mmCIF file of C-alpha atoms and ligand atoms in Angstrom:
data_model
loop_
_atom_site.group_PDB
_atom_site.id
_atom_site.type_symbol
_atom_site.label_atom_id
_atom_site.label_comp_id
_atom_site.label_asym_id
_atom_site.label_seq_id
_atom_site.Cartn_x
_atom_site.Cartn_y
_atom_site.Cartn_z
ATOM 1 C CA UNK D 1 15.861 -23.280 -10.774
ATOM 2 C CA UNK D 2 15.704 -19.492 -10.682
ATOM 3 C CA UNK D 3 14.916 -18.165 -7.223
ATOM 4 C CA UNK D 4 11.788 -16.059 -6.987
ATOM 5 C CA UNK D 5 12.418 -12.317 -6.666
ATOM 6 C CA UNK D 6 11.307 -10.520 -3.555
ATOM 7 C CA UNK D 7 8.317 -8.321 -4.399
ATOM 8 C CA UNK D 8 10.237 -5.362 -3.012
ATOM 9 C CA UNK D 9 13.922 -4.870 -2.361
ATOM 10 C CA UNK D 10 15.170 -1.560 -0.990
ATOM 11 C CA UNK D 11 18.923 -1.003 -0.764
ATOM 12 C CA UNK D 12 20.203 2.038 1.124
ATOM 13 C CA UNK D 13 17.244 4.059 -0.128
ATOM 14 C CA UNK D 14 17.039 7.755 0.687
ATOM 15 C CA UNK D 15 14.732 10.595 -0.263
ATOM 16 C CA UNK D 16 15.306 14.254 0.410
ATOM 17 C CA UNK D 17 13.105 17.216 -0.396
ATOM 18 C CA UNK D 18 14.223 20.760 -1.146
ATOM 19 C CA UNK D 19 17.790 22.004 -0.993
ATOM 20 C CA UNK D 20 20.188 24.080 1.047
ATOM 21 C CA UNK D 21 19.028 25.043 4.522
ATOM 22 C CA UNK D 22 15.467 23.950 3.710
ATOM 23 C CA UNK D 23 16.466 20.424 2.794
ATOM 24 C CA UNK D 24 14.509 17.669 4.541
ATOM 25 C CA UNK D 25 15.814 14.113 4.655
ATOM 26 C CA UNK D 26 12.497 12.290 4.696
ATOM 27 C CA UNK D 27 14.181 8.888 4.399
ATOM 28 C CA UNK D 28 17.764 7.812 5.063
ATOM 29 C CA UNK D 29 19.437 4.647 3.857
ATOM 30 C CA UNK D 30 16.521 2.260 4.276
ATOM 31 C CA UNK D 31 17.298 -1.362 3.473
ATOM 32 C CA UNK D 32 14.558 -3.989 3.530
ATOM 33 C CA UNK D 33 13.113 -6.778 1.487
ATOM 34 C CA UNK D 34 9.527 -8.006 1.201
ATOM 35 C CA UNK D 35 8.734 -11.499 -0.035
ATOM 36 C CA UNK D 36 5.667 -12.614 -1.981
ATOM 37 C CA UNK D 37 2.735 -13.307 0.321
ATOM 38 C CA UNK D 38 3.871 -11.157 3.226
ATOM 39 C CA UNK D 39 1.546 -8.972 5.283
ATOM 40 C CA UNK D 40 3.368 -6.214 7.082
ATOM 41 C CA UNK D 41 2.743 -3.013 8.987
ATOM 42 C CA UNK D 42 4.800 0.156 8.692
ATOM 43 C CA UNK D 43 4.535 2.126 11.917
ATOM 44 C CA UNK D 44 6.088 5.283 13.320
ATOM 45 C CA UNK D 45 5.244 8.801 14.479
ATOM 46 C CA UNK D 46 3.717 11.377 12.146
ATOM 47 C CA UNK D 47 6.340 12.879 9.839
ATOM 48 C CA UNK D 48 8.717 9.933 10.239
ATOM 49 C CA UNK D 49 8.740 9.077 6.526
ATOM 50 C CA UNK D 50 6.120 6.323 6.266
ATOM 51 C CA UNK D 51 4.231 7.786 3.296
ATOM 52 C CA UNK D 52 7.503 8.660 1.591
ATOM 53 C CA UNK D 53 8.537 5.017 1.987
ATOM 54 C CA UNK D 54 5.226 3.713 0.648
ATOM 55 C CA UNK D 55 5.345 6.100 -2.336
ATOM 56 C CA UNK D 56 8.826 4.830 -3.202
ATOM 57 C CA UNK D 57 7.703 1.205 -2.932
ATOM 58 C CA UNK D 58 4.697 2.076 -5.093
ATOM 59 C CA UNK D 59 6.932 3.754 -7.707
ATOM 60 C CA UNK D 60 4.901 6.960 -7.334
ATOM 61 C CA UNK D 61 8.207 8.579 -6.433
ATOM 62 C CA UNK D 62 11.884 7.931 -7.186
ATOM 63 C CA UNK D 63 14.598 7.761 -4.535
ATOM 64 C CA UNK D 64 17.197 10.522 -4.199
ATOM 65 C CA UNK D 65 19.753 7.770 -3.687
ATOM 66 C CA UNK D 66 19.828 4.015 -3.262
ATOM 67 C CA UNK D 67 18.036 1.334 -5.231
ATOM 68 C CA UNK D 68 14.387 0.249 -5.399
ATOM 69 C CA UNK D 69 13.641 -3.105 -7.048
ATOM 70 C CA UNK D 70 10.049 -4.166 -7.676
ATOM 71 C CA UNK D 71 9.789 -7.839 -8.630
ATOM 72 C CA UNK D 72 13.399 -7.580 -9.718
ATOM 73 C CA UNK D 73 12.914 -4.432 -11.835
ATOM 74 C CA UNK D 74 15.208 -1.554 -10.956
ATOM 75 C CA UNK D 75 12.824 1.418 -10.812
ATOM 76 C CA UNK D 76 15.581 3.869 -11.783
ATOM 77 C CA UNK D 77 16.126 2.001 -15.070
ATOM 78 C CA UNK D 78 12.497 2.207 -16.187
ATOM 79 C CA UNK D 79 11.186 5.179 -18.159
ATOM 80 C CA UNK D 80 7.885 6.824 -17.245
ATOM 81 C CA UNK D 81 5.864 4.622 -19.576
ATOM 82 C CA UNK D 82 7.386 1.399 -18.245
ATOM 83 C CA UNK D 83 6.915 2.617 -14.693
ATOM 84 C CA UNK D 84 3.231 3.411 -15.307
ATOM 85 C CA UNK D 85 2.754 -0.054 -16.786
ATOM 86 C CA UNK D 86 4.446 -1.732 -13.822
ATOM 87 C CA UNK D 87 2.291 0.283 -11.424
ATOM 88 C CA UNK D 88 -0.942 -0.341 -13.336
ATOM 89 C CA UNK D 89 -0.436 -4.091 -13.578
ATOM 90 C CA UNK D 90 1.351 -5.021 -10.376
ATOM 91 C CA UNK D 91 0.508 -2.480 -7.649
ATOM 92 C CA UNK D 92 -2.742 -1.378 -6.002
ATOM 93 C CA UNK D 93 -3.098 1.651 -3.724
ATOM 94 C CA UNK D 94 -5.467 2.486 -0.892
ATOM 95 C CA UNK D 95 -5.347 5.868 0.844
ATOM 96 C CA UNK D 96 -6.718 7.254 4.106
ATOM 97 C CA UNK D 97 -9.221 9.504 2.325
ATOM 98 C CA UNK D 98 -10.274 6.991 -0.346
ATOM 99 C CA UNK D 99 -9.441 9.128 -3.432
ATOM 100 C CA UNK D 100 -12.626 8.114 -5.237
ATOM 101 C CA UNK D 101 -14.022 10.152 -8.117
ATOM 102 C CA UNK D 102 -17.067 12.063 -6.829
ATOM 103 C CA UNK D 103 -20.312 11.762 -8.767
ATOM 104 C CA UNK D 104 -19.162 8.497 -10.367
ATOM 105 C CA UNK D 105 -20.935 5.219 -9.608
ATOM 106 C CA UNK D 106 -19.059 2.708 -7.445
ATOM 107 C CA UNK D 107 -18.835 0.224 -10.327
ATOM 108 C CA UNK D 108 -17.218 2.818 -12.601
ATOM 109 C CA UNK D 109 -14.863 4.034 -9.893
ATOM 110 C CA UNK D 110 -13.661 0.446 -9.648
ATOM 111 C CA UNK D 111 -13.675 -0.134 -13.419
ATOM 112 C CA UNK D 112 -11.349 2.877 -13.760
ATOM 113 C CA UNK D 113 -8.743 0.775 -11.964
ATOM 114 C CA UNK D 114 -8.489 -1.158 -15.256
ATOM 115 C CA UNK D 115 -8.238 1.871 -17.577
ATOM 116 C CA UNK D 116 -4.644 1.143 -18.537
ATOM 117 C CA UNK D 117 -5.161 -2.529 -19.301
ATOM 118 C CA UNK D 118 -6.756 -1.947 -22.701
ATOM 119 C CA UNK D 119 -9.820 -4.020 -21.741
ATOM 120 C CA UNK D 120 -13.217 -3.087 -23.152
ATOM 121 C CA UNK D 121 -15.565 -1.031 -20.992
ATOM 122 C CA UNK D 122 -17.860 -4.030 -20.749
ATOM 123 C CA UNK D 123 -15.081 -6.286 -19.424
ATOM 124 C CA UNK D 124 -13.907 -3.567 -17.043
ATOM 125 C CA UNK D 125 -17.435 -3.210 -15.637
ATOM 126 C CA UNK D 126 -17.851 -6.990 -15.271
ATOM 127 C CA UNK D 127 -14.585 -7.265 -13.357
ATOM 128 C CA UNK D 128 -15.526 -4.235 -11.262
ATOM 129 C CA UNK D 129 -18.791 -5.897 -10.278
ATOM 130 C CA UNK D 130 -16.926 -9.036 -9.258
ATOM 131 C CA UNK D 131 -14.470 -6.972 -7.193
ATOM 132 C CA UNK D 132 -17.317 -5.111 -5.468
ATOM 133 C CA UNK D 133 -18.998 -8.409 -4.623
ATOM 134 C CA UNK D 134 -15.676 -9.555 -3.205
ATOM 135 C CA UNK D 135 -15.605 -6.620 -0.740
ATOM 136 C CA UNK D 136 -19.251 -7.164 0.197
ATOM 137 C CA UNK D 137 -20.679 -4.289 -1.853
ATOM 138 C CA UNK D 138 -22.556 -6.187 -4.527
ATOM 139 C CA UNK D 139 -25.670 -4.260 -3.465
ATOM 140 C CA UNK D 140 -24.041 -0.832 -3.922
ATOM 141 C CA UNK D 141 -22.867 -0.982 -7.539
ATOM 142 C CA UNK D 142 -24.740 2.134 -8.642
ATOM 143 C CA UNK D 143 -24.118 4.237 -5.551
ATOM 144 C CA UNK D 144 -22.008 7.387 -5.791
ATOM 145 C CA UNK D 145 -19.336 8.051 -3.127
ATOM 146 C CA UNK D 146 -21.486 10.639 -1.281
ATOM 147 C CA UNK D 147 -24.232 8.004 -0.969
ATOM 148 C CA UNK D 148 -21.870 5.612 0.826
ATOM 149 C CA UNK D 149 -20.547 5.485 4.395
ATOM 150 C CA UNK D 150 -16.838 5.983 5.041
ATOM 151 C CA UNK D 151 -16.323 2.252 5.479
ATOM 152 C CA UNK D 152 -18.151 1.515 2.249
ATOM 153 C CA UNK D 153 -16.111 4.128 0.387
ATOM 154 C CA UNK D 154 -12.928 2.516 1.591
ATOM 155 C CA UNK D 155 -14.202 -0.881 0.445
ATOM 156 C CA UNK D 156 -14.872 0.610 -3.014
ATOM 157 C CA UNK D 157 -11.317 1.966 -2.982
ATOM 158 C CA UNK D 158 -10.013 -1.489 -2.048
ATOM 159 C CA UNK D 159 -12.059 -3.068 -4.849
ATOM 160 C CA UNK D 160 -10.523 -0.552 -7.275
ATOM 161 C CA UNK D 161 -7.040 -1.335 -5.944
ATOM 162 C CA UNK D 162 -7.389 -5.085 -6.426
ATOM 163 C CA UNK D 163 -9.604 -5.275 -9.537
ATOM 164 C CA UNK D 164 -6.493 -5.758 -11.696
ATOM 165 C CA UNK D 165 -5.221 -8.507 -9.381
ATOM 166 C CA UNK D 166 -1.998 -6.738 -8.316
ATOM 167 C CA UNK D 167 0.910 -8.594 -6.731
ATOM 168 C CA UNK D 168 1.320 -5.820 -4.198
ATOM 169 C CA UNK D 169 -1.304 -3.851 -2.284
ATOM 170 C CA UNK D 170 -0.134 -0.683 -0.517
ATOM 171 C CA UNK D 171 -2.393 0.974 2.025
ATOM 172 C CA UNK D 172 -1.548 4.317 3.660
ATOM 173 C CA UNK D 173 -3.518 4.629 6.922
ATOM 174 C CA UNK D 174 -6.547 2.879 5.368
ATOM 175 C CA UNK D 175 -8.512 2.908 8.644
ATOM 176 C CA UNK D 176 -7.381 6.381 9.741
ATOM 177 C CA UNK D 177 -10.655 8.077 8.772
ATOM 178 C CA UNK D 178 -12.981 5.283 9.869
ATOM 179 C CA UNK D 179 -14.859 4.318 13.012
ATOM 180 C CA UNK D 180 -13.671 1.178 14.800
ATOM 181 C CA UNK D 181 -16.223 -1.152 13.246
ATOM 182 C CA UNK D 182 -15.627 -0.012 9.666
ATOM 183 C CA UNK D 183 -11.908 -0.054 10.356
ATOM 184 C CA UNK D 184 -12.090 -3.647 11.533
ATOM 185 C CA UNK D 185 -13.979 -4.595 8.396
ATOM 186 C CA UNK D 186 -11.349 -2.958 6.184
ATOM 187 C CA UNK D 187 -8.593 -4.681 8.142
ATOM 188 C CA UNK D 188 -10.361 -8.008 7.730
ATOM 189 C CA UNK D 189 -10.557 -7.401 4.014
ATOM 190 C CA UNK D 190 -6.819 -6.706 3.773
ATOM 191 C CA UNK D 191 -6.196 -9.963 5.638
ATOM 192 C CA UNK D 192 -8.502 -11.878 3.272
ATOM 193 C CA UNK D 193 -6.741 -10.437 0.233
ATOM 194 C CA UNK D 194 -3.395 -11.404 1.742
ATOM 195 C CA UNK D 195 -4.657 -14.912 2.472
ATOM 196 C CA UNK D 196 -5.659 -15.137 -1.194
ATOM 197 C CA UNK D 197 -2.067 -14.402 -2.214
ATOM 198 C CA UNK D 198 -1.613 -10.620 -2.427
ATOM 199 C CA UNK D 199 1.404 -9.109 -0.693
ATOM 200 C CA UNK D 200 0.079 -6.351 1.576
ATOM 201 C CA UNK D 201 1.934 -3.405 3.130
ATOM 202 C CA UNK D 202 -0.126 -1.238 5.458
ATOM 203 C CA UNK D 203 0.857 1.985 7.194
ATOM 204 C CA UNK D 204 -1.058 2.216 10.427
ATOM 205 C CA UNK D 205 -1.288 4.154 13.678
ATOM 206 C CA UNK D 206 -3.384 1.357 15.115
ATOM 207 C CA UNK D 207 -0.974 -0.354 17.514
ATOM 208 C CA UNK D 208 -3.393 -3.210 18.078
ATOM 209 C CA UNK D 209 -3.611 -3.897 14.358
ATOM 210 C CA UNK D 210 0.153 -3.583 13.901
ATOM 211 C CA UNK D 211 0.852 -5.945 16.780
ATOM 212 C CA UNK D 212 -1.463 -8.531 15.226
ATOM 213 C CA UNK D 213 0.329 -8.561 11.860
ATOM 214 C CA UNK D 214 3.082 -11.079 11.087
ATOM 215 C CA UNK D 215 5.729 -8.377 10.513
ATOM 216 C CA UNK D 216 6.283 -4.797 11.617
ATOM 217 C CA UNK D 217 8.703 -2.164 10.356
ATOM 218 C CA UNK D 218 9.274 0.840 12.613
ATOM 219 C CA UNK D 219 10.369 4.116 11.008
ATOM 220 C CA UNK D 220 11.568 7.093 13.015
ATOM 221 C CA UNK D 221 13.072 10.326 11.626
ATOM 222 C CA UNK D 222 13.444 8.709 8.223
ATOM 223 C CA UNK D 223 15.372 5.747 9.594
ATOM 224 C CA UNK D 224 14.210 2.144 9.698
ATOM 225 C CA UNK D 225 14.889 1.536 13.387
ATOM 226 C CA UNK D 226 13.256 -1.855 13.769
ATOM 227 C CA UNK D 227 12.186 -4.684 11.506
ATOM 228 C CA UNK D 228 10.555 -7.571 13.335
ATOM 229 C CA UNK D 229 11.593 -9.880 10.496
ATOM 230 C CA UNK D 230 15.228 -9.170 11.374
ATOM 231 C CA UNK D 231 14.737 -10.507 14.911
ATOM 232 C CA UNK D 232 15.242 -14.273 15.186
ATOM 233 C CA UNK D 233 11.960 -16.105 14.895
ATOM 234 C CA UNK D 234 9.914 -12.998 15.765
ATOM 235 C CA UNK D 235 6.541 -14.743 15.800
ATOM 236 C CA UNK D 236 7.585 -17.350 18.342
ATOM 237 C CA UNK D 237 10.105 -15.388 20.359
ATOM 238 C CA UNK D 238 9.116 -13.789 23.665
ATOM 239 C CA UNK D 239 12.060 -11.411 23.213
ATOM 240 C CA UNK D 240 10.531 -10.239 19.960
ATOM 241 C CA UNK D 241 7.203 -9.653 21.669
ATOM 242 C CA UNK D 242 8.851 -7.782 24.504
ATOM 243 C CA UNK D 243 10.744 -5.637 22.025
ATOM 244 C CA UNK D 244 7.497 -4.906 20.202
ATOM 245 C CA UNK D 245 5.916 -3.721 23.426
ATOM 246 C CA UNK D 246 8.865 -1.550 24.361
ATOM 247 C CA UNK D 247 8.904 0.173 20.982
ATOM 248 C CA UNK D 248 5.140 0.466 20.916
ATOM 249 C CA UNK D 249 4.711 -1.602 17.768
HETATM 250 P P1 ADP Q 301 4.594 10.231 7.546
HETATM 251 O O1 ADP Q 301 3.818 9.601 6.449
HETATM 252 O O2 ADP Q 301 5.336 9.264 8.405
HETATM 253 O O3 ADP Q 301 3.749 11.142 8.379
HETATM 254 P P2 ADP Q 301 5.950 11.629 5.375
HETATM 255 O O4 ADP Q 301 6.629 10.562 4.621
HETATM 256 O O5 ADP Q 301 4.682 12.162 4.806
HETATM 257 O O6 ADP Q 301 5.730 11.157 6.893
HETATM 258 O O7 ADP Q 301 6.950 12.842 5.554
HETATM 259 C C1 ADP Q 301 8.273 12.690 6.068
HETATM 260 C C2 ADP Q 301 8.958 14.049 6.123
HETATM 261 O O8 ADP Q 301 9.168 14.553 4.808
HETATM 262 C C3 ADP Q 301 8.152 15.119 6.853
HETATM 263 O O9 ADP Q 301 9.066 15.939 7.572
HETATM 264 C C4 ADP Q 301 7.499 15.880 5.746
HETATM 265 O O10 ADP Q 301 7.234 17.208 6.142
HETATM 266 C C5 ADP Q 301 8.529 15.808 4.638
HETATM 267 N N1 ADP Q 301 7.906 15.816 3.302
HETATM 268 C C6 ADP Q 301 7.053 14.899 2.809
HETATM 269 N N2 ADP Q 301 6.701 15.195 1.546
HETATM 270 C C7 ADP Q 301 7.330 16.355 1.232
HETATM 271 C C8 ADP Q 301 7.374 17.197 0.068
HETATM 272 N N3 ADP Q 301 6.695 16.885 -1.041
HETATM 273 N N4 ADP Q 301 8.138 18.318 0.120
HETATM 274 C C9 ADP Q 301 8.844 18.624 1.248
HETATM 275 N N5 ADP Q 301 8.858 17.884 2.361
HETATM 276 C C10 ADP Q 301 8.111 16.763 2.371
HETATM 277 MG MG1 MG Q 302 1.785 9.682 6.015
#
């Protein structure tokens, strides 16, 4: 039997920006692996490299050194077309500020998540409606982003991210612009999607949320300084819990 690939495998991954005296090492030698079905938080101070890490996992960016494997595919060996295809079919993104197209109905914002699949407009709209029902917005299909609350906009963005049934959902501070109640709803949705089989990676400043997730990765100054999965039996171990409290994750 062939063992299943991890969804993500990072080996000694680094990313630097600029050169000479202006060079910034946003990420240094990060090694980690994420299995299918995991739900994990990436935490760390502002500027520590969290978004850089998520962009590398999402193949929106290529590492300066090291290796990124997505479902066994070495990102550095794929050309732009292959990379776009991998991203379109296997990865969904959610951002802090939603990134919805203004003036476009919710259903079409979501249907656009299927643009690269070659499906007909009719099929794309049908799937978009289903996805919007799934996030509790079946009654807002024709609303434009400015007619929706922040929480509703984020739910549209989540529907768009998952309409193509990706293996991996990446969320960069998805509750960062929301009030507590809307944030809780979005968090609940991410949990539901994970329970239904999607691997979910969420960057969050919300220590309560992070502490409640099965796995936490702590990044500081571009370095992965703590991975709760590396501690023995982190869920059951008091030592793991104590460590989480000490590091604030
Ligand atoms: P976080 O998401 O944890 O706040 P980022 O990954 O956005 O951190 O950024 C990590 C570091 O890399 C920061 O010092 C940031 O200023 C720098 N950085 C991020 N993107 C770029 C870029 N495109 N050009 C130059 N520096 C960047
Ligand atoms: Mg960031």
